[in-house]
XYZ file of C-alpha atoms in Angstrom:
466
model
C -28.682 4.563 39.674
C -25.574 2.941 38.190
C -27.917 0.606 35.984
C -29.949 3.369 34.650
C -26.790 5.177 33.757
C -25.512 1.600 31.909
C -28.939 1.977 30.507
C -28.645 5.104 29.578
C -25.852 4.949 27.301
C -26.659 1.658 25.667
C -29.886 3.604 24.259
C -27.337 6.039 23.287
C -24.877 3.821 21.145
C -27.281 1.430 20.083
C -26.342 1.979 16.209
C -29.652 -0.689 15.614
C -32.596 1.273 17.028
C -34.408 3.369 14.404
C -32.493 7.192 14.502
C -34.728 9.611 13.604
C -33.786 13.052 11.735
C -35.267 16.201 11.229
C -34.697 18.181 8.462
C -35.840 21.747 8.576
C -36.035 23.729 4.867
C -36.734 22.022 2.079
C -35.712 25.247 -0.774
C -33.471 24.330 -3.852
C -30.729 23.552 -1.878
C -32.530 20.652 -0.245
C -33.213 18.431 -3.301
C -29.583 16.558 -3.263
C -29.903 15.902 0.394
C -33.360 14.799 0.978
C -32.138 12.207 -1.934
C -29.854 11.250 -0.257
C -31.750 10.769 3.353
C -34.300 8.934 1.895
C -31.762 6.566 -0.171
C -29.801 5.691 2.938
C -32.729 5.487 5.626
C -33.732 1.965 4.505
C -30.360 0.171 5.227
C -29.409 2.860 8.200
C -33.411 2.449 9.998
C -33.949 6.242 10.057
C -37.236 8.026 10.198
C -37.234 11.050 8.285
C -39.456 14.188 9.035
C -38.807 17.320 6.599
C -40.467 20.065 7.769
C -40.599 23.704 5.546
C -43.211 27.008 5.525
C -44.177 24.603 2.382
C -43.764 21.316 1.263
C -46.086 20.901 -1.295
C -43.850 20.040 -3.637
C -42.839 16.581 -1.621
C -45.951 15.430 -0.822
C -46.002 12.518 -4.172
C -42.557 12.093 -3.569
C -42.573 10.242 0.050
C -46.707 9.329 0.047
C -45.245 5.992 0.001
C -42.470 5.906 2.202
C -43.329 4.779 5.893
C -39.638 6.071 7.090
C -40.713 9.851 5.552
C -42.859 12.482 6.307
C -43.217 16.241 5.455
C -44.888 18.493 7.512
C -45.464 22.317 7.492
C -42.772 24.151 10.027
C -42.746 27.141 11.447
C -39.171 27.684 13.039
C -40.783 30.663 14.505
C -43.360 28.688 16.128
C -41.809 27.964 19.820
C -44.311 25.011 20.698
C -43.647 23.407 17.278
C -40.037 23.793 17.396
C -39.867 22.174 20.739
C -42.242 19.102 19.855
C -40.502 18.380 16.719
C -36.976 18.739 18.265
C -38.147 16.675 21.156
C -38.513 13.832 18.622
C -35.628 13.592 17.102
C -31.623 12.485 17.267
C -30.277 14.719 14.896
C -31.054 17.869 13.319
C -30.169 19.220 10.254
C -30.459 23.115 9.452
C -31.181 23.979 5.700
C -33.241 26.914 6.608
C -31.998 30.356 6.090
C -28.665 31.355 8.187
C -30.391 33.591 9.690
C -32.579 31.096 11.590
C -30.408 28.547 12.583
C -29.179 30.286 16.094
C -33.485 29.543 17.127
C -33.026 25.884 16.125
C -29.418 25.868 17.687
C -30.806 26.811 21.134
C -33.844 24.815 20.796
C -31.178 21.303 20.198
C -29.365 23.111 23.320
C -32.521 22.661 25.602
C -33.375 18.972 23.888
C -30.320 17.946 24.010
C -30.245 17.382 20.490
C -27.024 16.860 17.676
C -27.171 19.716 14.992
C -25.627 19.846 11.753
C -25.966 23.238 9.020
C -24.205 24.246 5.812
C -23.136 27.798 7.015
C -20.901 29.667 8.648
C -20.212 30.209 12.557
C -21.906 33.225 13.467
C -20.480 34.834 16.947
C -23.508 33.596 18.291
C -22.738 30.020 17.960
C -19.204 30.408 19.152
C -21.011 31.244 22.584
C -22.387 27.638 22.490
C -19.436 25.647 22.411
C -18.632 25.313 26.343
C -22.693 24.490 26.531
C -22.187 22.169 23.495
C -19.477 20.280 24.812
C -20.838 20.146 28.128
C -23.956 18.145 27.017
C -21.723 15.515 24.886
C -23.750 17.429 21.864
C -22.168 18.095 18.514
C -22.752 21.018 16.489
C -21.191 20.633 13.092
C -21.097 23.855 11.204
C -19.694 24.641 7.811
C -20.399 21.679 6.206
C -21.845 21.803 2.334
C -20.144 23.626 -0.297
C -18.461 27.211 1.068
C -18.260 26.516 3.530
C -17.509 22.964 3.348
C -15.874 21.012 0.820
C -13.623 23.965 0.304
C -12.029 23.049 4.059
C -12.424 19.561 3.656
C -10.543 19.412 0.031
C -8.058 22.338 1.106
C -7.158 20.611 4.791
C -6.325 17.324 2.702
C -3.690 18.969 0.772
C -2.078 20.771 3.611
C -1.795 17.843 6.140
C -0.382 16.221 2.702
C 2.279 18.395 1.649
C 2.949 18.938 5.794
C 3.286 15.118 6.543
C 5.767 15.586 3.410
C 8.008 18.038 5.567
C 6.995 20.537 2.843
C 5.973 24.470 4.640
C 3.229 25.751 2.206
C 3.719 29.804 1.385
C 0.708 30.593 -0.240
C -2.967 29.298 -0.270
C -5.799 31.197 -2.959
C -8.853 29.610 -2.928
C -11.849 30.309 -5.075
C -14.990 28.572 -5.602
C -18.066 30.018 -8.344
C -21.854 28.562 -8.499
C -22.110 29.195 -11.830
C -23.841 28.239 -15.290
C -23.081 25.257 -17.509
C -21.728 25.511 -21.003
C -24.447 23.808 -22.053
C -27.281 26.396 -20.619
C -24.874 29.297 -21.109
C -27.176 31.061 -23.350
C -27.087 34.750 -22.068
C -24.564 37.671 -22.105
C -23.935 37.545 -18.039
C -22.553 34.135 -18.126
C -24.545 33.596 -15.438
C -28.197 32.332 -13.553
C -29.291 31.619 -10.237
C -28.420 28.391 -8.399
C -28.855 29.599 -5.002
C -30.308 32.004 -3.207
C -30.699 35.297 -5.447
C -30.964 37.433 -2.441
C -26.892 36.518 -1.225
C -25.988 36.890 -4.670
C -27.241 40.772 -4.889
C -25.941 41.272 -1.649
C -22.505 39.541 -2.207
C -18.963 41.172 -0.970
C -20.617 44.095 1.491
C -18.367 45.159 3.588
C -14.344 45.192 3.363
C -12.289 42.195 2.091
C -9.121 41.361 4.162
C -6.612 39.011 3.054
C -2.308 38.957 3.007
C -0.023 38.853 0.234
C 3.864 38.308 0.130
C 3.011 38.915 4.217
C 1.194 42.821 3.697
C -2.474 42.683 4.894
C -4.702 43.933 2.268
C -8.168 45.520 2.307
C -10.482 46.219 -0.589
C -13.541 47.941 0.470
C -17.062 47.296 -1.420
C -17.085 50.243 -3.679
C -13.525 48.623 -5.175
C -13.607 44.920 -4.942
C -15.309 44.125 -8.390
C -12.721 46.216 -10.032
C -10.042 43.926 -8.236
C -9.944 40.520 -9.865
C -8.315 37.740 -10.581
C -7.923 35.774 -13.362
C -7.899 31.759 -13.059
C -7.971 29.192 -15.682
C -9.732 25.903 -15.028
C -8.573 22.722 -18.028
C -11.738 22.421 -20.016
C -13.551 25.221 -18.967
C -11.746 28.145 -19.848
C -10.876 31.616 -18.172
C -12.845 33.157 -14.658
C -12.543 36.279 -12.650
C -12.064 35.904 -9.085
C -12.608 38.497 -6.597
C -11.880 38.218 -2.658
C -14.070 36.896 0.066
C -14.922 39.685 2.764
C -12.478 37.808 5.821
C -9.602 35.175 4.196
C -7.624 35.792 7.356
C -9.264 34.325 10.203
C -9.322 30.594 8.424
C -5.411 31.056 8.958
C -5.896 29.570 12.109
C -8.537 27.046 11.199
C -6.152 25.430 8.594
C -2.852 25.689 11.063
C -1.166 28.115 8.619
C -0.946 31.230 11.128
C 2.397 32.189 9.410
C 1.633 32.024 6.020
C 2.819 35.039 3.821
C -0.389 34.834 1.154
C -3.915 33.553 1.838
C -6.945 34.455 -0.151
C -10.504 32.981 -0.539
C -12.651 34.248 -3.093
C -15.620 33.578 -5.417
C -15.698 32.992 -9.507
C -17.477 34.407 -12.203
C -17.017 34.428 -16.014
C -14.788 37.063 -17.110
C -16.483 40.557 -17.582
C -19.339 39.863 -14.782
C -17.543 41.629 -12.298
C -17.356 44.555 -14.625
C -20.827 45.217 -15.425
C -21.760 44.058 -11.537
C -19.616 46.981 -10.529
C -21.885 49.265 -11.869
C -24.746 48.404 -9.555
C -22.251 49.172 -7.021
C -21.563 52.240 -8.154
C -24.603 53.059 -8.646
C -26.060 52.137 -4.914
C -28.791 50.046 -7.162
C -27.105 46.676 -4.003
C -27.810 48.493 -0.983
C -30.203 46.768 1.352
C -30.292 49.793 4.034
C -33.532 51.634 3.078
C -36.878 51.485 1.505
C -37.267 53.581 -2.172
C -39.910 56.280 -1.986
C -42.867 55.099 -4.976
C -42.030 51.767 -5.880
C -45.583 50.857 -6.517
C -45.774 53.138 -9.781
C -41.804 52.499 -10.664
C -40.701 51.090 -13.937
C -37.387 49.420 -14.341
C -36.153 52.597 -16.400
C -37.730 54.757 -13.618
C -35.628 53.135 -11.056
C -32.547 53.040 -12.699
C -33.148 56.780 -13.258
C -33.468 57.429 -9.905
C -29.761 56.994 -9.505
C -28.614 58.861 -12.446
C -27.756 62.223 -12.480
C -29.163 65.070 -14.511
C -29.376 64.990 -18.070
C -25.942 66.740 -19.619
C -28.394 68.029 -22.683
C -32.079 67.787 -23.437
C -31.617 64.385 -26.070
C -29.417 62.322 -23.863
C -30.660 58.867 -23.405
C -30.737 57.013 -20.112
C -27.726 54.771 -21.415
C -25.698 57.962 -22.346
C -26.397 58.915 -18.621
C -25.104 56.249 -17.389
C -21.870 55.919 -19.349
C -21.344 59.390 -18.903
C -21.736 59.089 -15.150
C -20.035 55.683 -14.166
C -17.262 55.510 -16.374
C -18.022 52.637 -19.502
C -17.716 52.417 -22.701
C -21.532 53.087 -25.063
C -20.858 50.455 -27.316
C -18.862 48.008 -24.758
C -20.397 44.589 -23.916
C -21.170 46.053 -20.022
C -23.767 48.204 -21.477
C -25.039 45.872 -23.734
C -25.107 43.318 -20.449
C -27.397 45.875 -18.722
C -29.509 46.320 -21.993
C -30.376 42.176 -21.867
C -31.572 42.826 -18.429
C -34.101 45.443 -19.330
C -33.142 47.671 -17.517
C -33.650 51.019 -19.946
C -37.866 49.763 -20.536
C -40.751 51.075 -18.973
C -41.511 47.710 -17.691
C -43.420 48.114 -14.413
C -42.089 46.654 -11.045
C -45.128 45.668 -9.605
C -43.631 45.770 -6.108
C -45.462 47.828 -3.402
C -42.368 48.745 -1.095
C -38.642 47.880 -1.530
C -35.235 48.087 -1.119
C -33.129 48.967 -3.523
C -31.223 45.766 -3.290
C -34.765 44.227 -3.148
C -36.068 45.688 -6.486
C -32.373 44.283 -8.328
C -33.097 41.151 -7.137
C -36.922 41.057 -8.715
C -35.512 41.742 -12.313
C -32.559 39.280 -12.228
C -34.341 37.021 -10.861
C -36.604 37.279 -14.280
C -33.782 37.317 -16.163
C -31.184 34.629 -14.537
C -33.756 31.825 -13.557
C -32.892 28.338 -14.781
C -35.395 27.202 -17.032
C -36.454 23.513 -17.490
C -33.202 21.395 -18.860
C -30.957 23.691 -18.227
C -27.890 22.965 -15.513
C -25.851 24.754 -13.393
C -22.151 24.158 -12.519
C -19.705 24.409 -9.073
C -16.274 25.384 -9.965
C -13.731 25.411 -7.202
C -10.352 25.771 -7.125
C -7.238 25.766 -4.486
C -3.849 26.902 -5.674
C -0.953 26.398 -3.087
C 2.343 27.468 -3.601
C 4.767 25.727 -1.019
C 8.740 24.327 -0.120
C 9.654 21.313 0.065
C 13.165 20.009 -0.279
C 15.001 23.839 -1.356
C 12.733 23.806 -4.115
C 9.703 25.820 -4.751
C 6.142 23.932 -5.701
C 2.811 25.233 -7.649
C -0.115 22.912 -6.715
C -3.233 23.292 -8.192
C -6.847 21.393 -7.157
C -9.591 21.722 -9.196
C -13.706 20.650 -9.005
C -16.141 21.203 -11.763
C -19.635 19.685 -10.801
C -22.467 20.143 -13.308
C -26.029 19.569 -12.570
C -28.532 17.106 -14.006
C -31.291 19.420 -14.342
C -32.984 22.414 -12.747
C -33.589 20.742 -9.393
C -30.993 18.274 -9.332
C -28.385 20.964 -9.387
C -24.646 21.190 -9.206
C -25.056 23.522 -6.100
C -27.486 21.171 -4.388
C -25.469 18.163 -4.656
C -22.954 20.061 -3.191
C -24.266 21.542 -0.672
C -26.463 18.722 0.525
C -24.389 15.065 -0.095
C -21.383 16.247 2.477
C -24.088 17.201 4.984
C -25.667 13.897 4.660
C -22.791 12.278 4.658
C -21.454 13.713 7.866
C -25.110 12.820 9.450
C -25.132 9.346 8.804
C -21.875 9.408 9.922
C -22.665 11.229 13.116
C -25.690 8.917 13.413
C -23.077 6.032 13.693
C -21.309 7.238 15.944
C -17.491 7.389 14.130
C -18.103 11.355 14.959
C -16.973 11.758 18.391
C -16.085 15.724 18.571
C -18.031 17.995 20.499
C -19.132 21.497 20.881
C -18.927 23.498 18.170
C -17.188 21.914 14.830
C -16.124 22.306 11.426
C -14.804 19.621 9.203
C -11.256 20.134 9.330
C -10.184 17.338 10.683
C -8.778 14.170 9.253
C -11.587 11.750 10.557
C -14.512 14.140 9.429
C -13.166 15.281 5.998
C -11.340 11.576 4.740
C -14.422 9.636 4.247
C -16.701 12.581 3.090
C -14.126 13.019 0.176
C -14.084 9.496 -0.411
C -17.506 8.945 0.080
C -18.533 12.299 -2.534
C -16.397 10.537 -5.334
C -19.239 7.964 -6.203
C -20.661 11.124 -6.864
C -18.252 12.498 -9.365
C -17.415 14.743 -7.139
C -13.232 14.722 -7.049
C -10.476 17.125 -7.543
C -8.279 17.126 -10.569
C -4.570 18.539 -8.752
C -1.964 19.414 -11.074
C 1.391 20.020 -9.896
C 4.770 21.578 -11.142
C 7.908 22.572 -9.351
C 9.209 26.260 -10.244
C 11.703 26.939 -12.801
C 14.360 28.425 -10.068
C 16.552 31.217 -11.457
């Protein structure tokens, strides 16, 4: 018995023996990540199986790789889900959030490491006793937002704490935007991820605290609440809150801290004109519209208008009458560009509201061939050190090569595969459920991403005292 055992966990820390990884979703978030699996599985002897609903699209890529394969997955698929978790050491989630609590369980029964990009769900929380249990590690919160924004943010606050200093305020804000480059229409904005979270971003109520007051800005307010941030080189952004800043109080060891906010960018005056779909219940996700299938885009804006004041008034008149805005301002000419005010048909056969938004950004905001996208985060920490008062500000601008290499993917996807080969040699040794706030997960992930040109540009200033 005590030689299998010895047995046993030689096969386990044998760093020679071929590792083999499954990747599950292969979407536009993938592309940096798969890169990067494929680039390291050479000199690391890992066997790579990428499985997606399609995967088409990777077929010429690995035909000649004998450590790669794609196959068509079904998470869904119980049988499959088992066989294919069966086979491997690690897992990594890129599928929808939504889906990664099936996988989770599945690496629970297999006994099986799992990393994802997103957040953790109540559902995984109940997991962490099993986790830790089983010597398994389930590393959440690991690409972008969640991700690097923890990793880059926990740096500077063990930092400016191993300084003696007590930070008083942390705002954090991070955009997946456009580059200036392929900024060629009036929203300052296209798609890098999925459209779907984008139309559906900031439901609910955002809580954060400020000068030590909690703060709440339901839906129906929080694009009219902004703030404005400057980033060297790139200009001026809007900023609005994050729907829960508070409970990463505790996650960052900063319980006491009289201002903390997380929030996302966007060019200055998108939050304006994106607070008239909100006003206008065109984001609501909650029921099907009656008669999509003969609906124009001016028909379905119109179904959310009210009455016409007097028999000649135009569909734009409507609406600036009813929400508010100016009929010459650039918010009405930003819902103008989107077609909204033709009789261009739908062509949907049942939808949302939310649903039929998404459809005609989606033809609008797409990134066409060439054109690149661009991650801008930024920290600003405010904090004591000494009797005097300090400003710190970290800043990331990552731009994308092209339309699949993008910004977002690189970010999203190299931390994650960092953290997995890491894992895979075993210098990861936390179990249960984790997120990369911790010195010996985030240090060489930052180090690692800045062969990437991935790195923080932190400008600091002490305040003028009066």
């Amino acid at each position: 018995m005590a030689l299998q055992v010895v047995i046993a966990k030689f096969k386990r820390n044998d760093t020679n023996a071929m590792k083999k990884i499954l990747l599950l979703g292969a979407g536009r978030s993938a592309s940096s990540l798969i890169q990067y699996l494929l680039q390291n599985a050479p000199s690391e002897n890992w066997h790579i199986t990428i499985g997606d609903i399609n995967v088409d699209h990777l077929r010429d890529r690995i035909a000649q790789l004998d450590f790669a394969e794609a196959i068509v997955f079904n998470v869904h698929d119980e049988a499959q889900r088992a066989a294919e978790v069966s086979k491997a050491d690690l897992v990594i989630s890129l599928l929808p959030a939504i889906f990664h609590i099936e996988v989770a369980r599945e690496c629970m029964k297999q006994e099986k490491h799992l990393i994802t990009a997103s957040y953790v769900s109540p559902e995984f929380r109940e997991l962490h006793e099993e986790a830790k249990q089983k010597n398994l590690t389930i590393l959440m919160e690991s690409g972008l937002d969640p991700g690097i924004d923890h990793m880059s943010a926990m740096a500077v606050i063990r930092r400016v704490q191993g300084m003696g200093g007590k930070i008083t305020s942390f705002k954090s804000y991070t955009g997946g935007l456009v580059a200036p480059e392929s900024d060629n229409n009036p929203w300052n904005y296209k798609f890098s991820w999925n459209p779907r979270n984008v139309v559906l971003a900031g439901q609910g109520t955002a809580k954060y605290i400020k000068n030590g007051e909690y703060k709440y800005i339901p839906y129906h307010q929080l694009f009219k609440r902004t703030d404005e941030l400057y980033v060297e080189g790139y200009g001026h952004f809007d900023g609005y809150a994050n729907r829960d800043s508070l409970s990463y109080r505790e996650h960052y060891g900063l319980m006491d801290i009289p201002t903390m906010l997380r929030g996302t960018l966007r060019r200055i005056g998108y939050c304006a004109a994106w607070d008239v779909f909100v006003q206008l219940g065109l984001t609501d996700d909650s029921y099907d519209l009656e008669g999509v299938d003969s609906m124009t885009h001016r028909s379905y804006l119109e179904a959310f208008l009210p009455p016409a004041a007097f028999a000649e008034e135009t569909p734009q008149q409507r609406l600036c009458r009813y929400i508010g805005i100016a009929p010459e301002g650039e918010i009405i000419s930003k819902l103008e560009w989107l077609g909204l005010f033709e009789e261009t048909p739908l062509g949907m056969q049942a939808a949302t509201p939310a649903q039929v938004l998404e459809k005609i950004l989606v033809g609008k905001w797409k990134l066409e061939t060439g054109d690149k996208d661009m991650i801008v985060m930024q920290h600003l920490f405010e904090y004591e050190l000494d009797g005097e008062q300090h400003e710190l500000t970290s800043s990331l601008v990552v731009l994308g090569d092209d339309e699949v290499q993008t910004a977002m993917a690189k970010t999203v996807g190299l931390p994650v595969g960092i953290l997995a080969k890491l894992l895979l040699q075993g210098k990861i040794d936390r179990r249960g459920v984790v997120i990369p706030i911790y010195p010996d997960l985030y240090e060489p992930v930052l180090e690692e991403l800045k062969a990437y040109g991935i790195d923080f540009v932190e400008v600091e200033k002490v305040k003028a005292t009066h």
